[in-house]
GROMACS .gro file of C-alpha atoms in nm:
model
  475
    1MET     CA    1  -5.381  -4.925   4.876
    2GLN     CA    2  -5.240  -4.833   4.498
    3LYS     CA    3  -5.024  -4.891   4.271
    4SER     CA    4  -4.877  -4.659   4.009
    5THR     CA    5  -4.666  -4.749   3.716
    6ASN     CA    6  -4.423  -4.453   3.673
    7LEU     CA    7  -4.086  -4.637   3.595
    8ASP     CA    8  -3.957  -4.723   3.928
    9THR     CA    9  -4.113  -4.497   4.226
   10SER     CA   10  -4.368  -4.677   4.369
   11VAL     CA   11  -4.692  -4.473   4.543
   12GLU     CA   12  -4.764  -4.647   4.925
   13THR     CA   13  -5.108  -4.460   5.036
   14LEU     CA   14  -5.154  -4.470   5.378
   15SER     CA   15  -5.537  -4.456   5.571
   16SER     CA   16  -5.557  -4.417   5.920
   17THR     CA   17  -5.974  -4.401   5.937
   18ARG     CA   18  -6.217  -4.405   5.675
   19GLN     CA   19  -6.325  -4.130   5.840
   20GLY     CA   20  -5.986  -3.921   5.876
   21THR     CA   21  -5.879  -3.665   5.613
   22GLY     CA   22  -5.780  -3.818   5.346
   23ALA     CA   23  -5.355  -3.723   5.358
   24VAL     CA   24  -5.207  -3.879   5.120
   25GLN     CA   25  -4.770  -3.942   5.178
   26MET     CA   26  -4.591  -3.985   4.883
   27ARG     CA   27  -4.218  -4.143   4.871
   28ILE     CA   28  -4.012  -4.148   4.674
   29LYS     CA   29  -3.750  -4.413   4.684
   30ASN     CA   30  -3.514  -4.411   4.348
   31ALA     CA   31  -3.235  -4.242   4.469
   32ASN     CA   32  -3.072  -4.231   4.079
   33SER     CA   33  -3.389  -3.995   4.017
   34HIS     CA   34  -3.351  -3.797   4.252
   35HIS     CA   35  -3.003  -3.768   4.160
   36ASP     CA   36  -3.071  -3.662   3.803
   37ARG     CA   37  -3.313  -3.360   3.861
   38LEU     CA   38  -3.087  -3.226   4.169
   39SER     CA   39  -2.854  -3.205   3.850
   40GLN     CA   40  -3.053  -3.101   3.576
   41SER     CA   41  -3.224  -2.842   3.839
   42LYS     CA   42  -2.824  -2.746   3.806
   43SER     CA   43  -2.803  -2.735   3.444
   44MET     CA   44  -3.118  -2.518   3.491
   45ILE     CA   45  -2.956  -2.189   3.696
   46LEU     CA   46  -2.905  -1.882   3.522
   47THR     CA   47  -2.671  -1.594   3.580
   48ASP     CA   48  -2.838  -1.210   3.645
   49ALA     CA   49  -2.795  -1.146   3.254
   50GLY     CA   50  -2.969  -1.439   3.220
   51LYS     CA   51  -2.777  -1.672   3.067
   52ALA     CA   52  -2.672  -1.985   3.120
   53THR     CA   53  -2.217  -1.937   3.211
   54GLU     CA   54  -1.963  -2.098   3.020
   55PRO     CA   55  -1.766  -2.374   3.106
   56ILE     CA   56  -1.483  -2.244   3.246
   57PRO     CA   57  -1.130  -2.339   2.986
   58ARG     CA   58  -0.971  -2.555   3.164
   59HIS     CA   59  -0.658  -2.558   2.943
   60ARG     CA   60  -0.402  -2.300   3.026
   61ARG     CA   61  -0.260  -2.258   2.756
   62ASN     CA   62  -0.602  -2.126   2.585
   63HIS     CA   63  -0.664  -1.830   2.823
   64SER     CA   64  -0.266  -1.723   2.729
   65GLN     CA   65  -0.405  -1.672   2.334
   66HIS     CA   66  -0.715  -1.495   2.484
   67VAL     CA   67  -0.440  -1.269   2.749
   68LEU     CA   68  -0.325  -1.222   2.425
   69LYS     CA   69  -0.565  -1.052   2.195
   70ASP     CA   70  -0.629  -0.894   2.407
   71ILE     CA   71  -0.318  -0.712   2.431
   72ILE     CA   72  -0.194  -0.673   2.110
   73PRO     CA   73  -0.452  -0.623   1.825
   74PRO     CA   74  -0.518  -0.773   1.483
   75LEU     CA   75  -0.247  -0.546   1.256
   76GLU     CA   76  -0.539  -0.431   1.085
   77GLN     CA   77  -0.639  -0.223   1.335
   78LEU     CA   78  -0.274  -0.151   1.444
   79MET     CA   79  -0.166   0.024   1.044
   80VAL     CA   80  -0.459   0.202   0.895
   81GLU     CA   81  -0.387   0.484   0.802
   82LYS     CA   82  -0.668   0.711   0.632
   83GLU     CA   83  -1.050   0.550   0.518
   84GLY     CA   84  -1.287   0.758   0.378
   85TYR     CA   85  -1.483   0.743   0.039
   86LEU     CA   86  -1.404   0.748  -0.283
   87GLN     CA   87  -1.426   0.627  -0.626
   88LYS     CA   88  -1.356   0.364  -0.830
   89ALA     CA   89  -1.296   0.209  -1.116
   90LYS     CA   90  -1.092  -0.049  -1.208
   91ILE     CA   91  -0.952  -0.035  -1.545
   92ALA     CA   92  -0.735  -0.376  -1.556
   93ASP     CA   93  -0.694  -0.692  -1.347
   94GLY     CA   94  -0.281  -0.860  -1.392
   95GLY     CA   95  -0.266  -0.713  -1.686
   96LYS     CA   96  -0.584  -0.756  -1.881
   97LYS     CA   97  -0.758  -0.453  -1.934
   98LEU     CA   98  -1.144  -0.390  -1.816
   99ARG     CA   99  -1.377  -0.245  -1.917
  100LYS     CA  100  -1.448   0.081  -1.667
  101ASN     CA  101  -1.700   0.127  -1.459
  102TRP     CA  102  -1.752   0.391  -1.170
  103SER     CA  103  -1.859   0.311  -0.832
  104THR     CA  104  -1.916   0.512  -0.424
  105SER     CA  105  -1.647   0.227  -0.202
  106TRP     CA  106  -1.552   0.331   0.105
  107ILE     CA  107  -1.124   0.247   0.048
  108VAL     CA  108  -0.927   0.196   0.396
  109LEU     CA  109  -0.549   0.289   0.368
  110SER     CA  110  -0.348   0.100   0.612
  111SER     CA  111   0.084   0.057   0.504
  112ARG     CA  112   0.123  -0.195   0.351
  113LYS     CA  113  -0.211  -0.286   0.058
  114ILE     CA  114  -0.549  -0.129   0.040
  115GLU     CA  115  -0.888  -0.220   0.075
  116PHE     CA  116  -1.226  -0.171  -0.123
  117TYR     CA  117  -1.570  -0.210   0.090
  118LYS     CA  118  -1.879  -0.159  -0.066
  119GLU     CA  119  -2.006  -0.020   0.272
  120SER     CA  120  -1.826   0.177   0.595
  121LYS     CA  121  -1.775  -0.090   0.783
  122GLN     CA  122  -1.922   0.154   1.047
  123GLN     CA  123  -2.221   0.191   0.882
  124ALA     CA  124  -2.340  -0.172   0.816
  125LEU     CA  125  -2.563  -0.329   1.069
  126PRO     CA  126  -2.410  -0.585   1.312
  127ASN     CA  127  -2.638  -0.804   1.322
  128THR     CA  128  -2.572  -0.861   0.930
  129LYS     CA  129  -2.308  -0.982   0.691
  130THR     CA  130  -2.305  -0.960   0.413
  131GLY     CA  131  -2.096  -1.220   0.291
  132HIS     CA  132  -1.875  -1.011   0.042
  133LYS     CA  133  -1.481  -1.036   0.116
  134PRO     CA  134  -1.305  -0.682   0.105
  135GLU     CA  135  -1.129  -0.598  -0.193
  136SER     CA  136  -0.769  -0.609  -0.168
  137VAL     CA  137  -0.404  -0.544  -0.283
  138ASP     CA  138  -0.130  -0.464  -0.265
  139LEU     CA  139   0.114  -0.207  -0.241
  140CYS     CA  140   0.447  -0.323  -0.268
  141GLY     CA  141   0.540  -0.278  -0.610
  142ALA     CA  142   0.247  -0.018  -0.799
  143HIS     CA  143   0.330   0.319  -0.939
  144ILE     CA  144   0.074   0.632  -0.871
  145GLU     CA  145  -0.032   0.930  -1.103
  146TRP     CA  146  -0.200   1.145  -1.201
  147ALA     CA  147  -0.446   0.984  -1.468
  148LYS     CA  148  -0.596   1.273  -1.648
  149GLU     CA  149  -0.632   1.129  -1.940
  150LYS     CA  150  -0.799   0.778  -1.889
  151SER     CA  151  -1.129   0.988  -1.739
  152SER     CA  152  -1.323   1.276  -1.907
  153ARG     CA  153  -1.427   1.305  -1.489
  154LYS     CA  154  -1.116   1.587  -1.277
  155ASN     CA  155  -0.973   1.440  -1.016
  156VAL     CA  156  -0.874   1.175  -1.096
  157PHE     CA  157  -0.560   0.972  -1.032
  158GLN     CA  158  -0.430   0.566  -1.107
  159ILE     CA  159  -0.336   0.348  -0.841
  160THR     CA  160  -0.086   0.048  -1.117
  161THR     CA  161   0.015  -0.245  -0.882
  162ALA     CA  162   0.323  -0.506  -0.976
  163SER     CA  163   0.069  -0.779  -1.093
  164GLY     CA  164  -0.062  -0.560  -1.311
  165THR     CA  165  -0.350  -0.495  -1.213
  166GLU     CA  166  -0.521  -0.075  -1.212
  167PHE     CA  167  -0.756   0.098  -1.105
  168LEU     CA  168  -0.892   0.448  -1.073
  169LEU     CA  169  -0.960   0.695  -0.759
  170GLN     CA  170  -1.202   1.010  -0.847
  171SER     CA  171  -1.354   1.263  -0.610
  172ASP     CA  172  -1.482   1.576  -0.692
  173ILE     CA  173  -1.333   1.807  -0.367
  174ASP     CA  174  -1.027   1.858  -0.454
  175PHE     CA  175  -0.852   1.889  -0.105
  176ILE     CA  176  -1.026   1.547  -0.051
  177ILE     CA  177  -0.810   1.343  -0.366
  178LEU     CA  178  -0.452   1.556  -0.298
  179ASP     CA  179  -0.484   1.423   0.078
  180TRP     CA  180  -0.571   1.067  -0.031
  181PHE     CA  181  -0.347   1.150  -0.309
  182HIS     CA  182  -0.078   1.222  -0.079
  183ALA     CA  183  -0.154   0.969   0.143
  184ILE     CA  184  -0.161   0.669  -0.063
  185LYS     CA  185   0.236   0.790  -0.296
  186ASN     CA  186   0.408   0.821   0.090
  187ALA     CA  187   0.278   0.433   0.221
  188ILE     CA  188   0.464   0.355  -0.150
  189ASP     CA  189   0.718   0.505  -0.101
  190ARG     CA  190   0.777   0.393   0.225
  191LEU     CA  191   0.768  -0.008   0.005
  192PRO     CA  192   1.085  -0.222  -0.083
  193LYS     CA  193   1.012  -0.168  -0.471
  194ASP     CA  194   1.051  -0.626  -0.460
  195PRO     CA  195   0.720  -0.744  -0.349
  196SER     CA  196   0.836  -1.033  -0.197
  197THR     CA  197   1.024  -0.779   0.090
  198PRO     CA  198   0.864  -0.724   0.425
  199SER     CA  199   0.756  -0.279   0.542
  200ARG     CA  200   1.027  -0.191   0.817
  201SER     CA  201   0.753  -0.112   1.057
  202LEU     CA  202   0.576  -0.508   0.910
  203GLU     CA  203   0.955  -0.626   1.082
  204LEU     CA  204   0.930  -0.452   1.368
  205PHE     CA  205   0.528  -0.519   1.395
  206LYS     CA  206   0.666  -0.910   1.369
  207ILE     CA  207   0.962  -0.805   1.615
  208GLN     CA  208   0.684  -0.753   1.889
  209ARG     CA  209   0.458  -0.982   1.842
  210SER     CA  210   0.745  -1.245   1.896
  211SER     CA  211   0.859  -1.073   2.200
  212SER     CA  212   0.500  -1.070   2.338
  213THR     CA  213   0.446  -1.452   2.262
  214GLU     CA  214   0.771  -1.512   2.507
  215LEU     CA  215   0.680  -1.364   2.707
  216LEU     CA  216   0.352  -1.433   2.749
  217SER     CA  217   0.504  -1.745   2.734
  218HIS     CA  218   0.719  -1.731   3.087
  219TYR     CA  219   0.383  -1.601   3.264
  220ASP     CA  220   0.222  -1.929   3.147
  221ASN     CA  221   0.443  -2.111   3.273
  222ASP     CA  222   0.459  -1.926   3.636
  223ILE     CA  223  -0.003  -1.968   3.596
  224LYS     CA  224   0.057  -2.337   3.629
  225GLU     CA  225   0.329  -2.377   3.970
  226GLN     CA  226   0.064  -2.095   4.123
  227LYS     CA  227  -0.177  -2.096   4.379
  228PRO     CA  228  -0.476  -2.066   4.240
  229GLU     CA  229  -0.548  -1.732   4.439
  230HIS     CA  230  -0.269  -1.507   4.336
  231ARG     CA  231  -0.284  -1.637   3.920
  232LYS     CA  232  -0.625  -1.322   3.898
  233SER     CA  233  -0.378  -1.106   4.041
  234LEU     CA  234  -0.057  -1.210   3.887
  235MET     CA  235  -0.250  -1.258   3.539
  236PHE     CA  236  -0.409  -0.840   3.660
  237ARG     CA  237  -0.042  -0.740   3.706
  238LEU     CA  238   0.079  -0.863   3.355
  239HIS     CA  239  -0.229  -0.725   3.155
  240HIS     CA  240  -0.117  -0.383   3.300
  241SER     CA  241   0.284  -0.419   3.349
  242ALA     CA  242   0.447  -0.684   3.025
  243SER     CA  243   0.356  -0.510   2.748
  244ASP     CA  244   0.388  -0.138   2.845
  245THR     CA  245   0.778  -0.241   3.030
  246ASN     CA  246   0.926  -0.568   2.932
  247ASP     CA  247   0.787  -0.588   2.613
  248LYS     CA  248   0.968  -0.193   2.523
  249ASN     CA  249   1.267  -0.325   2.660
  250ARG     CA  250   1.316  -0.637   2.449
  251VAL     CA  251   1.290  -0.491   2.140
  252LYS     CA  252   1.507  -0.203   2.201
  253SER     CA  253   1.750  -0.430   2.259
  254ARG     CA  254   1.719  -0.603   1.946
  255LEU     CA  255   1.668  -0.334   1.797
  256LYS     CA  256   1.976  -0.176   1.905
  257LYS     CA  257   2.189  -0.465   1.816
  258PHE     CA  258   2.112  -0.482   1.503
  259ILE     CA  259   2.175  -0.086   1.412
  260THR     CA  260   2.474  -0.181   1.548
  261ARG     CA  261   2.605  -0.512   1.373
  262ARG     CA  262   2.430  -0.433   1.044
  263PRO     CA  263   2.769  -0.291   0.771
  264SER     CA  264   2.754   0.079   0.612
  265LEU     CA  265   2.663   0.171   0.261
  266LYS     CA  266   2.999   0.178   0.146
  267THR     CA  267   3.147  -0.120   0.277
  268LEU     CA  268   2.822  -0.346   0.106
  269GLN     CA  269   2.915  -0.166  -0.245
  270GLU     CA  270   3.260  -0.228  -0.181
  271LYS     CA  271   3.287  -0.574  -0.117
  272GLY     CA  272   3.045  -0.572  -0.458
  273LEU     CA  273   2.688  -0.655  -0.205
  274ILE     CA  274   2.555  -0.374  -0.406
  275LYS     CA  275   2.609  -0.182  -0.700
  276ASP     CA  276   2.558   0.077  -0.822
  277GLN     CA  277   2.208   0.122  -0.994
  278ILE     CA  278   2.029   0.292  -1.268
  279PHE     CA  279   1.705   0.410  -1.132
  280GLY     CA  280   1.707   0.605  -0.872
  281SER     CA  281   2.018   0.729  -0.915
  282HIS     CA  282   2.116   1.117  -0.929
  283LEU     CA  283   2.126   1.176  -1.298
  284HIS     CA  284   2.494   1.381  -1.269
  285THR     CA  285   2.554   0.987  -1.119
  286VAL     CA  286   2.440   0.783  -1.397
  287CYS     CA  287   2.621   1.034  -1.590
  288GLU     CA  288   2.940   0.987  -1.509
  289ARG     CA  289   2.918   0.691  -1.429
  290GLU     CA  290   2.940   0.608  -1.801
  291ASN     CA  291   3.103   0.895  -1.877
  292SER     CA  292   2.869   1.025  -2.117
  293THR     CA  293   2.606   1.312  -2.055
  294VAL     CA  294   2.250   1.112  -2.200
  295PRO     CA  295   2.163   0.779  -2.014
  296GLN     CA  296   2.279   0.520  -2.168
  297PHE     CA  297   1.897   0.338  -2.085
  298VAL     CA  298   1.731   0.596  -2.253
  299LYS     CA  299   1.901   0.547  -2.534
  300GLN     CA  300   1.797   0.195  -2.612
  301CYS     CA  301   1.420   0.309  -2.511
  302ILE     CA  302   1.383   0.603  -2.787
  303GLU     CA  303   1.569   0.378  -3.032
  304ALA     CA  304   1.345   0.137  -2.947
  305VAL     CA  305   1.067   0.305  -2.991
  306GLU     CA  306   1.157   0.479  -3.301
  307LYS     CA  307   1.258   0.190  -3.413
  308ARG     CA  308   0.875   0.014  -3.404
  309GLY     CA  309   0.651   0.196  -3.222
  310LEU     CA  310   0.611   0.567  -3.355
  311ASP     CA  311   0.245   0.472  -3.531
  312VAL     CA  312   0.163   0.287  -3.203
  313ASP     CA  313  -0.165   0.375  -3.112
  314GLY     CA  314  -0.230   0.548  -2.778
  315ILE     CA  315   0.218   0.506  -2.718
  316TYR     CA  316   0.351   0.651  -2.331
  317ARG     CA  317  -0.014   0.704  -2.295
  318VAL     CA  318  -0.134   0.380  -2.276
  319SER     CA  319   0.103   0.206  -1.964
  320GLY     CA  320   0.263  -0.148  -2.023
  321ASN     CA  321   0.286  -0.453  -1.720
  322LEU     CA  322   0.375  -0.328  -1.453
  323ALA     CA  323   0.532  -0.668  -1.334
  324THR     CA  324   0.733  -0.678  -1.721
  325ILE     CA  325   0.800  -0.326  -1.633
  326GLN     CA  326   0.994  -0.463  -1.260
  327LYS     CA  327   1.115  -0.726  -1.409
  328LEU     CA  328   1.344  -0.477  -1.732
  329ARG     CA  329   1.412  -0.246  -1.417
  330PHE     CA  330   1.563  -0.563  -1.233
  331ILE     CA  331   1.793  -0.673  -1.568
  332VAL     CA  332   1.894  -0.221  -1.609
  333ASN     CA  333   1.973  -0.228  -1.302
  334GLN     CA  334   2.186  -0.552  -1.250
  335GLU     CA  335   2.405  -0.423  -1.516
  336GLU     CA  336   2.289  -0.709  -1.733
  337LYS     CA  337   2.361  -0.681  -2.056
  338LEU     CA  338   2.026  -0.548  -2.254
  339ASN     CA  339   1.842  -0.634  -2.570
  340LEU     CA  340   1.509  -0.467  -2.587
  341ASP     CA  341   1.506  -0.653  -2.894
  342ASP     CA  342   1.394  -0.978  -2.728
  343SER     CA  343   1.151  -1.081  -2.712
  344GLN     CA  344   1.031  -1.082  -2.402
  345TRP     CA  345   0.978  -0.683  -2.450
  346GLU     CA  346   0.858  -0.773  -2.774
  347ASP     CA  347   0.511  -0.525  -2.565
  348ILE     CA  348   0.611  -0.125  -2.690
  349HIS     CA  349   0.404   0.013  -2.378
  350VAL     CA  350   0.656  -0.179  -2.199
  351VAL     CA  351   0.994   0.030  -2.327
  352THR     CA  352   0.732   0.333  -2.241
  353GLY     CA  353   0.682   0.223  -1.929
  354ALA     CA  354   0.991   0.189  -1.752
  355LEU     CA  355   1.123   0.536  -1.964
  356LYS     CA  356   0.942   0.674  -1.768
  357MET     CA  357   0.982   0.538  -1.505
  358PHE     CA  358   1.357   0.583  -1.501
  359PHE     CA  359   1.242   1.004  -1.527
  360ARG     CA  360   0.969   0.913  -1.255
  361GLU     CA  361   1.229   0.783  -0.949
  362LEU     CA  362   1.496   1.003  -0.999
  363PRO     CA  363   1.557   1.215  -0.718
  364GLU     CA  364   1.565   1.576  -0.822
  365PRO     CA  365   1.390   1.555  -1.170
  366LEU     CA  366   1.517   1.575  -1.529
  367PHE     CA  367   1.428   2.027  -1.479
  368PRO     CA  368   1.571   2.018  -1.109
  369PHE     CA  369   1.422   2.186  -0.829
  370SER     CA  370   1.654   2.480  -0.808
  371PHE     CA  371   1.479   2.599  -1.192
  372PHE     CA  372   1.120   2.465  -1.070
  373GLU     CA  373   0.996   2.873  -0.972
  374ARG     CA  374   1.144   3.000  -1.241
  375PHE     CA  375   1.087   2.777  -1.538
  376VAL     CA  376   0.709   2.807  -1.406
  377GLU     CA  377   0.775   3.218  -1.428
  378ALA     CA  378   0.844   3.226  -1.779
  379ILE     CA  379   0.508   2.969  -1.970
  380LYS     CA  380   0.318   3.336  -1.738
  381LYS     CA  381   0.459   3.609  -1.954
  382GLN     CA  382   0.165   3.685  -2.202
  383ASP     CA  383   0.406   3.656  -2.491
  384ASN     CA  384   0.490   3.389  -2.637
  385ASN     CA  385   0.743   3.560  -2.745
  386THR     CA  386   0.984   3.622  -2.478
  387ARG     CA  387   0.832   3.270  -2.280
  388ILE     CA  388   0.991   3.129  -2.509
  389GLU     CA  389   1.317   3.340  -2.470
  390THR     CA  390   1.372   3.270  -2.091
  391MET     CA  391   1.302   2.909  -2.172
  392LYS     CA  392   1.557   2.933  -2.385
  393SER     CA  393   1.823   3.115  -2.144
  394LEU     CA  394   1.717   2.809  -1.891
  395VAL     CA  395   1.760   2.542  -2.053
  396GLN     CA  396   2.122   2.719  -2.192
  397LYS     CA  397   2.189   2.692  -1.793
  398LEU     CA  398   2.064   2.346  -1.700
  399PRO     CA  399   2.359   2.141  -1.579
  400PRO     CA  400   2.497   1.956  -1.926
  401PRO     CA  401   2.320   1.584  -1.836
  402ASN     CA  402   2.081   1.763  -1.788
  403ARG     CA  403   2.004   1.928  -2.087
  404ASP     CA  404   2.178   1.722  -2.269
  405THR     CA  405   1.919   1.567  -2.193
  406MET     CA  406   1.623   1.683  -2.239
  407LYS     CA  407   1.682   1.818  -2.561
  408VAL     CA  408   1.762   1.355  -2.686
  409LEU     CA  409   1.384   1.372  -2.542
  410PHE     CA  410   1.156   1.568  -2.595
  411GLY     CA  411   1.345   1.541  -2.994
  412HIS     CA  412   1.266   1.201  -2.959
  413LEU     CA  413   0.886   1.355  -2.839
  414THR     CA  414   0.841   1.578  -3.155
  415LYS     CA  415   0.918   1.193  -3.404
  416ILE     CA  416   0.564   1.119  -3.180
  417VAL     CA  417   0.371   1.363  -3.249
  418ALA     CA  418   0.386   1.424  -3.673
  419LYS     CA  419   0.301   1.077  -3.675
  420ALA     CA  420  -0.007   1.199  -3.431
  421SER     CA  421  -0.252   1.074  -3.696
  422LYS     CA  422  -0.175   0.746  -3.654
  423ASN     CA  423  -0.078   0.695  -3.254
  424LEU     CA  424  -0.330   0.992  -3.132
  425MET     CA  425  -0.058   1.107  -2.936
  426SER     CA  426  -0.159   1.519  -2.921
  427THR     CA  427   0.108   1.758  -2.834
  428GLN     CA  428  -0.098   1.853  -2.532
  429SER     CA  429  -0.154   1.441  -2.471
  430LEU     CA  430   0.306   1.414  -2.411
  431GLY     CA  431   0.301   1.738  -2.232
  432ILE     CA  432  -0.012   1.600  -1.990
  433VAL     CA  433   0.147   1.189  -1.978
  434PHE     CA  434   0.471   1.397  -1.889
  435GLY     CA  435   0.429   1.669  -1.716
  436PRO     CA  436   0.411   1.626  -1.410
  437THR     CA  437   0.772   1.302  -1.424
  438LEU     CA  438   0.957   1.548  -1.580
  439LEU     CA  439   0.909   1.884  -1.333
  440ARG     CA  440   0.811   1.901  -1.014
  441ALA     CA  441   0.835   2.156  -0.683
  442GLU     CA  442   1.132   2.026  -0.399
  443ASN     CA  443   0.782   2.030  -0.109
  444GLU     CA  444   0.513   1.983  -0.304
  445THR     CA  445   0.202   2.181  -0.155
  446GLY     CA  446  -0.147   2.312  -0.175
  447ASN     CA  447  -0.133   2.431  -0.485
  448MET     CA  448   0.002   2.165  -0.645
  449ALA     CA  449  -0.376   2.038  -0.875
  450VAL     CA  450  -0.227   2.461  -0.997
  451HIS     CA  451   0.186   2.291  -1.036
  452MET     CA  452   0.040   2.045  -1.249
  453VAL     CA  453  -0.168   2.309  -1.537
  454TYR     CA  454   0.195   2.526  -1.596
  455GLN     CA  455   0.408   2.165  -1.613
  456ASN     CA  456   0.194   2.015  -1.901
  457GLN     CA  457   0.192   2.323  -2.068
  458ILE     CA  458   0.594   2.368  -2.053
  459ALA     CA  459   0.599   2.023  -2.200
  460GLU     CA  460   0.371   2.176  -2.410
  461LEU     CA  461   0.616   2.474  -2.558
  462MET     CA  462   0.915   2.273  -2.486
  463LEU     CA  463   0.795   2.060  -2.739
  464SER     CA  464   0.635   2.310  -3.008
  465GLU     CA  465   0.856   2.474  -2.944
  466TYR     CA  466   1.102   2.254  -2.968
  467LYS     CA  467   1.324   2.399  -3.321
  468LYS     CA  468   1.356   2.718  -3.173
  469ILE     CA  469   1.381   2.664  -2.679
  470PHE     CA  470   1.690   2.396  -2.911
  471SER     CA  471   1.808   2.615  -3.213
  472SER     CA  472   2.233   2.678  -2.968
  473GLU     CA  473   2.217   2.329  -2.999
  474GLU     CA  474   2.173   2.183  -3.383
  475ASP     CA  475   2.343   2.452  -3.460
   0.00000   0.00000   0.00000
C-alpha cells in the first residue's frame, strides 16, 4: 500500500497477488473536491460562437432600458440633416479674434447644431480610438452670411454664433457650397432667436420620448406579473407595436390639446404679453407705428456711427460681438429707452452689426421683392447714363418708407466712402457687405451666385452715383 500527500485525497492500492496484472484502482474520497471540479468544468462550457455566456440580468429595470434603447435611437441619429467634407477656418472664439487656419473637416449638420470631425465617421477604423471629441457649434441665435471679403478663396460663407464664435466654411464646387449654405440657413431659421428656447423638433422629440418611457414602465409592471413562459412573447409584441400605435396616439392627443388651448397672437397682443417688435417687422409697419418714413432705430445707429465710427478700420465689415448685438436687439424690441452713447455699446462694431441685422431680418428687404428683377435688368444695361436714369426712375417708384430709408442709408454710406483712406472701406467693399442684405430674390434658385454679383453691383452704383439717383429728393 502507498500513501499520497495530495491534500485530502487518499489512494488505496490493492494487489491481489504478486504475479497479478499490477492493476491499480484509485478512489477519490473528498466530496468537496469533486463538487469544486464539477463547478469549474461548468464554468468553462462555451457557446457555439466560442464565447462565454453572459449572466442574465436579474433586474427588470435593466431590461426595459435596453428595450427603450432599441425602440428610440439617440437624438443625434434621428435629427442629422446633412454631412460631408468642407474647408473650415475658425476666426473667432467667444468674441476673441483668432488666426485664420484652413483645414478639411467632416461636417455633420443636425437640427440645432453643427459638429466638426477630423475625418468621416464611416472611414474611421472600428477598433481605433482617436481621443478627439468633435467640435460642436450651437446654431440657436446664430447668423450666416457670405463672406467674400474675409478670404481670397471663392465660395466662402461665415457662421457667427450667439456666443461670438465665428467660422468660415468653403468649397471650390459651387453647387456644394450653395447646398450647404441653404441647409444651414434653413436650420437657423427654424430655431428660436433666444438660445435658451428649445426648438420645436426637440420639444416634439421630448414628448415622444417621455410618452414612450411611460409606456415602457407600464409594460414593465405587466412583465413582473406575467409568468416566465409568457414574457418572451410579450416583449416581442412590445418591440413591434408599442411605438407604432399607442405612442403615436398619445403624442397626437397631447399636441391637439396644446394647439386648441393655445391663445391667438391677437389675444396675447391685446393683453400686452407680446409687443410689436422692431426687428423682424415689415418696414412699413415700423414706420406707421412711429409715424415716420425712416425707422428711429436706423437714425440712431447712423448718428452714432457718424459721431464716432467714420475713421474706424473696417467699419461695417468687421463683425461685433454677437451676444452684445443680441442684447441690444432685445432692448430695442422691448421698447426700452435706447442710449447708444452708453458704455456697454462703446464698440462701434456692435452698433453697425445691429443695424445690418435690422435690415437682414426684414421680412421683405429694403429693395422690395417686386422690384428685384427690374433693378437687375437696370444694372445689366451697357450705357452708364441709361443705367443711372433707370435706377433713378425705379427709386422714385418705391414706397415712401423704402425710398426715404434708402436715401438716408446710402447718404450715410457715402460719408463712409469719403473716409476710405482711414477706414479702408471702398465703394466695392460696402457693396459686398450691403448688397445681399438689402437686395434679394423672393425665391432663391440655383443662380444665386449670379444674383450675388448683381446685388453687389447695384449697391455700388447707388453709392457711386448717389447724387444723380437721389437728385430729385435733395432739391
